[in-house]
mmCIF file of C-alpha atoms in Angstrom:
data_model
loop_
_atom_site.group_PDB
_atom_site.id
_atom_site.type_symbol
_atom_site.label_atom_id
_atom_site.label_comp_id
_atom_site.label_asym_id
_atom_site.label_seq_id
_atom_site.Cartn_x
_atom_site.Cartn_y
_atom_site.Cartn_z
ATOM 1 C CA MET J 9 80.739 -138.731 90.494
ATOM 2 C CA THR J 10 77.200 -140.734 90.786
ATOM 3 C CA GLY J 11 76.210 -141.725 87.589
ATOM 4 C CA MET J 12 71.293 -141.668 86.755
ATOM 5 C CA ARG J 13 70.923 -145.183 88.242
ATOM 6 C CA ARG J 14 66.594 -144.961 87.901
ATOM 7 C CA ARG J 15 65.550 -144.212 84.910
ATOM 8 C CA LEU J 16 61.743 -143.018 84.744
ATOM 9 C CA PRO J 17 57.962 -143.862 82.709
ATOM 10 C CA SER J 18 57.575 -141.206 80.368
ATOM 11 C CA LEU J 19 53.303 -139.368 80.756
ATOM 12 C CA ARG J 20 51.087 -140.463 78.633
ATOM 13 C CA ASP J 21 47.150 -138.546 78.037
ATOM 14 C CA GLY J 22 45.561 -138.131 81.354
ATOM 15 C CA ASP J 23 48.619 -139.500 83.724
ATOM 16 C CA LEU J 24 47.551 -137.589 87.007
ATOM 17 C CA ILE J 25 50.404 -134.936 87.653
ATOM 18 C CA GLY J 26 50.754 -134.643 91.550
ATOM 19 C CA LEU J 27 50.943 -131.054 92.694
ATOM 20 C CA ALA J 28 53.096 -130.565 95.703
ATOM 21 C CA ALA J 29 53.827 -127.301 98.367
ATOM 22 C CA PRO J 30 56.675 -128.650 100.155
ATOM 23 C CA ALA J 31 57.498 -124.490 100.602
ATOM 24 C CA SER J 32 55.857 -121.262 100.585
ATOM 25 C CA PRO J 33 51.903 -120.668 100.264
ATOM 26 C CA PHE J 34 50.027 -119.035 96.871
ATOM 27 C CA ASP J 35 46.506 -117.682 95.622
ATOM 28 C CA LYS J 36 44.123 -119.835 95.727
ATOM 29 C CA ASP J 37 42.641 -118.027 92.654
ATOM 30 C CA LEU J 38 45.972 -118.813 90.075
ATOM 31 C CA PHE J 39 46.278 -122.029 91.827
ATOM 32 C CA ARG J 40 42.562 -123.201 90.227
ATOM 33 C CA GLN J 41 43.905 -121.578 87.146
ATOM 34 C CA GLY J 42 47.011 -123.193 87.208
ATOM 35 C CA VAL J 43 44.788 -126.922 87.718
ATOM 36 C CA LYS J 44 42.744 -125.827 84.507
ATOM 37 C CA ASN J 45 46.146 -125.226 82.113
ATOM 38 C CA ILE J 46 47.239 -128.732 83.818
ATOM 39 C CA GLN J 47 44.045 -130.033 82.150
ATOM 40 C CA ARG J 48 44.538 -128.540 78.790
ATOM 41 C CA ILE J 49 47.552 -129.713 77.906
ATOM 42 C CA GLY J 50 45.893 -133.328 78.292
ATOM 43 C CA PHE J 51 46.991 -134.200 82.171
ATOM 44 C CA ALA J 52 45.146 -134.521 85.582
ATOM 45 C CA ALA J 53 46.347 -133.139 89.062
ATOM 46 C CA ARG J 54 46.271 -134.896 92.051
ATOM 47 C CA TYR J 55 46.146 -132.726 95.349
ATOM 48 C CA ARG J 56 44.717 -132.176 99.123
ATOM 49 C CA GLN J 57 42.115 -130.009 100.398
ATOM 50 C CA ASP J 58 44.775 -128.915 102.767
ATOM 51 C CA ILE J 59 47.527 -128.101 100.811
ATOM 52 C CA PHE J 60 45.915 -124.368 100.286
ATOM 53 C CA SER J 61 47.372 -124.328 104.079
ATOM 54 C CA ARG J 62 49.795 -121.493 106.168
ATOM 55 C CA GLN J 63 51.509 -121.214 108.648
ATOM 56 C CA GLY J 64 53.316 -117.521 108.439
ATOM 57 C CA TYR J 65 55.670 -117.884 105.416
ATOM 58 C CA LEU J 66 55.029 -121.280 105.070
ATOM 59 C CA ALA J 67 52.473 -123.432 103.584
ATOM 60 C CA GLY J 68 50.996 -125.649 107.336
ATOM 61 C CA PRO J 69 53.323 -127.488 109.778
ATOM 62 C CA ASP J 70 56.804 -129.196 107.990
ATOM 63 C CA ARG J 71 55.021 -132.193 108.773
ATOM 64 C CA ARG J 72 51.885 -131.396 106.499
ATOM 65 C CA ARG J 73 54.235 -130.215 103.154
ATOM 66 C CA ALA J 74 56.307 -133.174 103.838
ATOM 67 C CA GLY J 75 53.162 -136.221 103.954
ATOM 68 C CA GLU J 76 52.233 -134.679 101.571
ATOM 69 C CA LEU J 77 54.771 -135.731 99.291
ATOM 70 C CA ASN J 78 55.157 -139.261 100.191
ATOM 71 C CA ARG J 79 51.647 -139.644 100.460
ATOM 72 C CA LEU J 80 52.042 -137.641 95.943
ATOM 73 C CA PHE J 81 55.502 -140.886 95.789
ATOM 74 C CA ALA J 82 53.720 -143.781 97.169
ATOM 75 C CA ASP J 83 50.076 -142.988 95.000
ATOM 76 C CA PRO J 84 50.554 -145.069 92.503
ATOM 77 C CA LYS J 85 48.194 -143.402 89.812
ATOM 78 C CA VAL J 86 50.677 -140.095 90.230
ATOM 79 C CA LYS J 87 53.012 -140.276 86.934
ATOM 80 C CA ALA J 88 55.011 -137.110 88.933
ATOM 81 C CA ILE J 89 54.938 -134.346 90.861
ATOM 82 C CA LEU J 90 54.769 -130.650 90.317
ATOM 83 C CA ALA J 91 55.516 -128.149 92.584
ATOM 84 C CA VAL J 92 52.751 -125.355 93.367
ATOM 85 C CA ARG J 93 56.162 -122.534 93.776
ATOM 86 C CA GLY J 94 58.598 -122.162 95.406
ATOM 87 C CA GLY J 95 59.494 -119.691 98.303
ATOM 88 C CA TYR J 96 61.096 -121.366 101.637
ATOM 89 C CA GLY J 97 60.856 -123.993 103.189
ATOM 90 C CA SER J 98 61.649 -127.517 101.714
ATOM 91 C CA SER J 99 65.103 -127.689 103.233
ATOM 92 C CA ARG J 100 63.104 -128.124 106.594
ATOM 93 C CA ILE J 101 60.965 -130.820 105.126
ATOM 94 C CA ILE J 102 63.610 -133.540 104.318
ATOM 95 C CA PRO J 103 63.668 -134.819 107.561
ATOM 96 C CA TYR J 104 60.803 -135.926 108.060
ATOM 97 C CA LEU J 105 60.359 -137.548 103.632
ATOM 98 C CA ASP J 106 60.076 -141.553 103.957
ATOM 99 C CA GLU J 107 63.362 -142.587 102.408
ATOM 100 C CA LYS J 108 61.488 -146.067 101.326
ATOM 101 C CA VAL J 109 58.169 -144.384 99.750
ATOM 102 C CA ILE J 110 60.078 -141.989 97.374
ATOM 103 C CA ARG J 111 62.913 -145.619 96.240
ATOM 104 C CA ASN J 112 60.368 -147.817 95.866
ATOM 105 C CA ASN J 113 58.591 -145.690 94.251
ATOM 106 C CA PRO J 114 60.732 -142.861 91.243
ATOM 107 C CA LYS J 115 58.785 -140.194 90.144
ATOM 108 C CA LEU J 116 59.965 -136.651 88.404
ATOM 109 C CA LEU J 117 59.799 -133.712 90.606
ATOM 110 C CA ILE J 118 59.135 -130.921 88.407
ATOM 111 C CA GLY J 119 60.276 -127.227 89.793
ATOM 112 C CA TYR J 120 63.432 -124.104 91.036
ATOM 113 C CA SER J 121 63.868 -121.593 93.062
ATOM 114 C CA ASP J 122 62.912 -123.618 96.116
ATOM 115 C CA MET J 123 62.868 -127.513 94.889
ATOM 116 C CA THR J 124 66.850 -127.335 94.179
ATOM 117 C CA LEU J 125 67.279 -128.940 97.645
ATOM 118 C CA LEU J 126 64.275 -131.070 97.166
ATOM 119 C CA GLN J 127 65.813 -132.005 93.775
ATOM 120 C CA LEU J 128 69.660 -132.629 94.684
ATOM 121 C CA TYR J 129 68.776 -134.941 97.446
ATOM 122 C CA LEU J 130 66.783 -137.079 95.480
ATOM 123 C CA TRP J 131 69.352 -137.522 93.316
ATOM 124 C CA LYS J 132 71.935 -137.439 95.781
ATOM 125 C CA ARG J 133 70.176 -140.087 97.540
ATOM 126 C CA PHE J 134 67.985 -142.308 94.864
ATOM 127 C CA GLY J 135 69.967 -140.939 91.802
ATOM 128 C CA LEU J 136 66.435 -140.178 91.084
ATOM 129 C CA PRO J 137 66.573 -137.466 87.806
ATOM 130 C CA SER J 138 64.102 -134.473 88.169
ATOM 131 C CA LEU J 139 63.760 -131.749 85.824
ATOM 132 C CA HIS J 140 64.621 -127.782 86.464
ATOM 133 C CA GLY J 141 61.324 -126.083 84.955
ATOM 134 C CA PRO J 142 57.728 -124.292 85.588
ATOM 135 C CA MET J 143 55.795 -124.335 88.385
ATOM 136 C CA LEU J 144 52.744 -124.063 88.619
ATOM 137 C CA LEU J 145 52.334 -120.751 89.889
ATOM 138 C CA PRO J 146 53.860 -118.354 88.215
ATOM 139 C CA HIS J 147 53.636 -120.767 84.470
ATOM 140 C CA PHE J 148 50.573 -122.082 84.870
ATOM 141 C CA CYS J 149 48.395 -119.882 85.431
ATOM 142 C CA ALA J 150 50.574 -116.816 83.506
ATOM 143 C CA ARG J 151 48.654 -115.318 80.559
ATOM 144 C CA ASN J 152 50.323 -116.861 76.132
ATOM 145 C CA SER J 153 51.940 -119.372 78.409
ATOM 146 C CA GLY J 154 49.907 -122.350 75.637
ATOM 147 C CA PHE J 155 52.444 -123.243 73.475
ATOM 148 C CA TYR J 156 55.547 -123.019 76.606
ATOM 149 C CA LEU J 157 53.373 -125.694 78.331
ATOM 150 C CA LYS J 158 52.751 -127.420 75.323
ATOM 151 C CA ARG J 159 56.149 -127.684 75.199
ATOM 152 C CA VAL J 160 56.429 -128.732 78.511
ATOM 153 C CA ALA J 161 53.937 -131.824 78.431
ATOM 154 C CA SER J 162 56.119 -133.155 74.892
ATOM 155 C CA PHE J 163 58.882 -133.522 77.119
ATOM 156 C CA LEU J 164 56.417 -135.543 79.896
ATOM 157 C CA ARG J 165 55.146 -137.399 76.744
ATOM 158 C CA GLY J 166 59.217 -138.742 76.091
ATOM 159 C CA GLU J 167 59.608 -136.200 72.978
ATOM 160 C CA ARG J 168 63.676 -135.933 73.014
ATOM 161 C CA LEU J 169 64.810 -131.744 73.163
ATOM 162 C CA VAL J 170 68.004 -130.048 72.496
ATOM 163 C CA ILE J 171 67.975 -127.206 73.768
ATOM 164 C CA PRO J 172 70.048 -124.096 71.374
ATOM 165 C CA LEU J 173 72.427 -121.843 72.958
ATOM 166 C CA LYS J 174 71.875 -118.541 71.250
ATOM 167 C CA LYS J 175 70.352 -117.016 73.726
ATOM 168 C CA GLY J 176 73.204 -117.035 76.102
ATOM 169 C CA GLN J 177 77.124 -115.611 75.404
ATOM 170 C CA PHE J 178 79.694 -117.464 75.518
ATOM 171 C CA LEU J 179 82.185 -116.929 77.494
ATOM 172 C CA GLN J 180 83.918 -119.510 77.128
ATOM 173 C CA ARG J 181 84.209 -122.240 74.000
ATOM 174 C CA GLY J 182 84.501 -126.382 73.684
ATOM 175 C CA LYS J 183 83.392 -129.043 74.233
ATOM 176 C CA ALA J 184 82.012 -131.160 77.622
ATOM 177 C CA LYS J 185 80.806 -133.452 78.047
ATOM 178 C CA GLY J 186 79.140 -134.906 81.768
ATOM 179 C CA LEU J 187 76.061 -134.695 84.462
ATOM 180 C CA LEU J 188 73.859 -132.007 84.472
ATOM 181 C CA ILE J 189 73.255 -130.397 87.833
ATOM 182 C CA GLY J 190 72.268 -128.275 89.328
ATOM 183 C CA GLY J 191 69.807 -125.345 90.510
ATOM 184 C CA CYS J 192 69.138 -121.648 92.288
ATOM 185 C CA LEU J 193 72.476 -121.006 92.977
ATOM 186 C CA SER J 194 71.738 -119.742 97.026
ATOM 187 C CA LEU J 195 70.571 -123.020 97.291
ATOM 188 C CA ILE J 196 72.952 -125.402 95.725
ATOM 189 C CA VAL J 197 75.517 -123.418 98.501
ATOM 190 C CA GLY J 198 73.055 -124.188 100.797
ATOM 191 C CA THR J 199 73.910 -127.387 100.557
ATOM 192 C CA LEU J 200 77.387 -127.753 101.534
ATOM 193 C CA GLY J 201 78.340 -129.408 104.855
ATOM 194 C CA THR J 202 74.637 -132.181 104.330
ATOM 195 C CA PRO J 203 74.278 -135.442 103.541
ATOM 196 C CA PHE J 204 73.133 -134.797 100.196
ATOM 197 C CA GLU J 205 75.794 -131.463 99.116
ATOM 198 C CA ILE J 206 76.004 -131.556 95.398
ATOM 199 C CA ASP J 207 79.321 -133.664 93.469
ATOM 200 C CA THR J 208 79.767 -131.364 90.866
ATOM 201 C CA ASP J 209 83.369 -133.203 89.578
ATOM 202 C CA GLY J 210 83.360 -134.331 86.184
ATOM 203 C CA ALA J 211 79.634 -132.081 85.716
ATOM 204 C CA ILE J 212 78.362 -129.557 84.035
ATOM 205 C CA LEU J 213 76.641 -127.757 86.353
ATOM 206 C CA PHE J 214 74.471 -124.691 85.709
ATOM 207 C CA PHE J 215 72.228 -122.314 88.095
ATOM 208 C CA GLU J 216 71.024 -119.044 88.343
ATOM 209 C CA ASP J 217 69.250 -116.933 91.234
ATOM 210 C CA THR J 218 67.165 -113.772 91.354
ATOM 211 C CA GLY J 219 66.620 -110.712 93.759
ATOM 212 C CA GLU J 220 70.342 -110.799 94.752
ATOM 213 C CA LYS J 221 72.635 -108.088 94.780
ATOM 214 C CA PRO J 222 76.658 -108.443 93.027
ATOM 215 C CA TYR J 223 78.365 -108.706 96.477
ATOM 216 C CA ALA J 224 75.597 -111.776 97.840
ATOM 217 C CA VAL J 225 76.608 -114.194 94.036
ATOM 218 C CA ASP J 226 80.369 -113.365 95.211
ATOM 219 C CA ARG J 227 79.739 -115.086 97.593
ATOM 220 C CA MET J 228 78.247 -117.678 96.729
ATOM 221 C CA LEU J 229 80.216 -118.222 93.896
ATOM 222 C CA SER J 230 84.231 -117.859 96.273
ATOM 223 C CA HIS J 231 81.670 -120.352 98.905
ATOM 224 C CA LEU J 232 81.837 -122.771 96.280
ATOM 225 C CA LYS J 233 84.773 -121.987 94.901
ATOM 226 C CA ASN J 234 86.352 -122.540 98.827
ATOM 227 C CA ALA J 235 84.785 -125.535 98.538
ATOM 228 C CA GLY J 236 86.707 -127.298 95.555
ATOM 229 C CA LYS J 237 83.297 -126.810 93.446
ATOM 230 C CA PHE J 238 84.811 -125.923 90.267
ATOM 231 C CA LYS J 239 87.793 -127.406 89.784
ATOM 232 C CA LYS J 240 86.441 -130.239 88.123
ATOM 233 C CA LEU J 241 83.931 -129.265 86.671
ATOM 234 C CA LYS J 242 83.761 -130.195 82.305
ATOM 235 C CA GLY J 243 80.759 -126.543 81.940
ATOM 236 C CA LEU J 244 79.038 -124.329 83.275
ATOM 237 C CA LEU J 245 75.824 -122.538 82.516
ATOM 238 C CA ILE J 246 74.857 -119.557 83.763
ATOM 239 C CA GLY J 247 71.284 -117.955 84.020
ATOM 240 C CA CYS J 248 69.990 -114.480 83.235
ATOM 241 C CA PHE J 249 71.539 -112.336 85.763
ATOM 242 C CA PRO J 250 71.852 -108.193 84.856
ATOM 243 C CA PRO J 251 74.598 -107.599 83.028
ATOM 244 C CA PRO J 252 76.699 -105.332 85.816
ATOM 245 C CA PHE J 253 77.352 -109.262 87.419
ATOM 246 C CA LEU J 254 79.597 -110.930 84.203
ATOM 247 C CA LYS J 255 82.380 -108.748 86.212
ATOM 248 C CA VAL J 256 81.401 -110.889 89.343
ATOM 249 C CA PHE J 257 81.882 -114.278 86.830
ATOM 250 C CA LYS J 258 84.823 -113.446 85.829
ATOM 251 C CA GLY J 259 86.995 -113.398 88.585
ATOM 252 C CA TYR J 260 85.645 -117.901 88.801
ATOM 253 C CA PHE J 261 84.764 -119.638 85.800
ATOM 254 C CA LYS J 262 88.546 -119.478 84.280
ATOM 255 C CA GLU J 263 89.032 -122.282 86.976
ATOM 256 C CA VAL J 264 86.508 -124.200 84.104
ATOM 257 C CA LYS J 265 88.464 -126.347 81.573
ATOM 258 C CA GLY J 266 85.003 -126.291 79.267
ATOM 259 C CA PRO J 267 82.411 -124.342 78.106
ATOM 260 C CA VAL J 268 81.117 -120.870 79.756
ATOM 261 C CA VAL J 269 77.901 -120.009 78.963
ATOM 262 C CA PHE J 270 76.292 -116.678 80.155
ATOM 263 C CA GLY J 271 71.855 -115.458 79.937
ATOM 264 C CA LEU J 272 70.287 -118.846 78.967
ATOM 265 C CA PRO J 273 66.458 -118.678 80.929
ATOM 266 C CA PHE J 274 66.128 -120.817 82.982
ATOM 267 C CA GLY J 275 64.923 -121.315 86.754
ATOM 268 C CA HIS J 276 63.417 -117.391 87.525
ATOM 269 C CA ALA J 277 62.165 -116.655 83.559
ATOM 270 C CA SER J 278 58.617 -116.006 81.776
ATOM 271 C CA HIS J 279 59.447 -119.705 79.462
ATOM 272 C CA PRO J 280 62.328 -121.047 81.464
ATOM 273 C CA VAL J 281 64.233 -123.597 79.332
ATOM 274 C CA LEU J 282 63.694 -127.148 80.816
ATOM 275 C CA LEU J 283 67.161 -128.257 82.138
ATOM 276 C CA PRO J 284 66.809 -132.261 83.836
ATOM 277 C CA VAL J 285 68.741 -132.663 86.600
ATOM 278 C CA GLY J 286 70.890 -136.148 86.616
ATOM 279 C CA VAL J 287 71.191 -137.449 83.254
ATOM 280 C CA MET J 288 74.437 -136.721 81.139
ATOM 281 C CA ALA J 289 74.304 -133.856 78.529
ATOM 282 C CA SER J 290 77.147 -132.733 75.963
ATOM 283 C CA LEU J 291 77.727 -128.881 75.224
ATOM 284 C CA ASP J 292 79.386 -126.956 72.167
ATOM 285 C CA SER J 293 80.219 -124.470 71.525
ATOM 286 C CA LYS J 294 80.550 -124.889 67.732
ATOM 287 C CA THR J 295 77.091 -126.346 67.647
ATOM 288 C CA SER J 296 75.893 -124.027 69.810
ATOM 289 C CA ARG J 297 73.644 -126.959 71.433
ATOM 290 C CA LEU J 298 72.624 -128.188 74.490
ATOM 291 C CA VAL J 299 72.052 -132.142 74.634
ATOM 292 C CA PHE J 300 70.097 -134.242 76.986
ATOM 293 C CA LYS J 301 69.506 -137.925 77.781
ATOM 294 C CA ASN J 302 65.319 -138.053 78.742
ATOM 295 C CA PRO J 303 64.928 -138.736 82.039
ATOM 296 C CA PHE J 304 62.621 -140.877 81.028
ATOM 297 C CA SER J 305 62.850 -144.305 80.017
#
């Protein structure tokens, strides 16, 4: 599996966070509230006015959304990029991304859900780590999010995080060390057969999803299994699925020789745990902790 090739500078007070809408459109009022909360935690926000574009279920045409992301990567004043929301559409813009610009201007992309495709693309193509974490909507405009957003800000400033796993349930115990990789399950499956197909050999894989029925999750896991994605896993982190899904998972994680944790609040959660994509991590059932390298230099 590819090791981390790029490290990123941490953010400082007053740094610019670029806002991008690579997928679906969003509510303007909630957007403005989110921008205010970025400022409250010590950063500034930059965005283009055409970010409010709409084209059906997309935040404007593919080339608009791709151009927006290209310009944020190219802008030397923008230190990180935060997705406004997920939904659908990120896969459509990958052919229009400027690889030279991205390679020469590495930055942290923050988000989850549909951002999974972009994050796995950035890792596979450029060795560029990203952050499976909050998005502007809903997390930066949610009520009672102040303490959580301060923790996010501390991470972006370079603070080392240790993730306690007490909120999860160990389905298999043990120790594991490997590259942390993953995202939204349906989007992970969507990488199969593409140039940025997820590589899980020697990795600690994490996945979650929302709104899916047990048979649909079973189908996606079966697809991953048939593609050989569980054979060489070091460990597995599963998000917050309803209890009936446990029966589905137990038919698959037996292939994993290391620890398996179920029920961690990341991705589609009210205060999602921050999980960097493309960094080395260690997972230990005895200490009940996930420890990972910070993607910042």
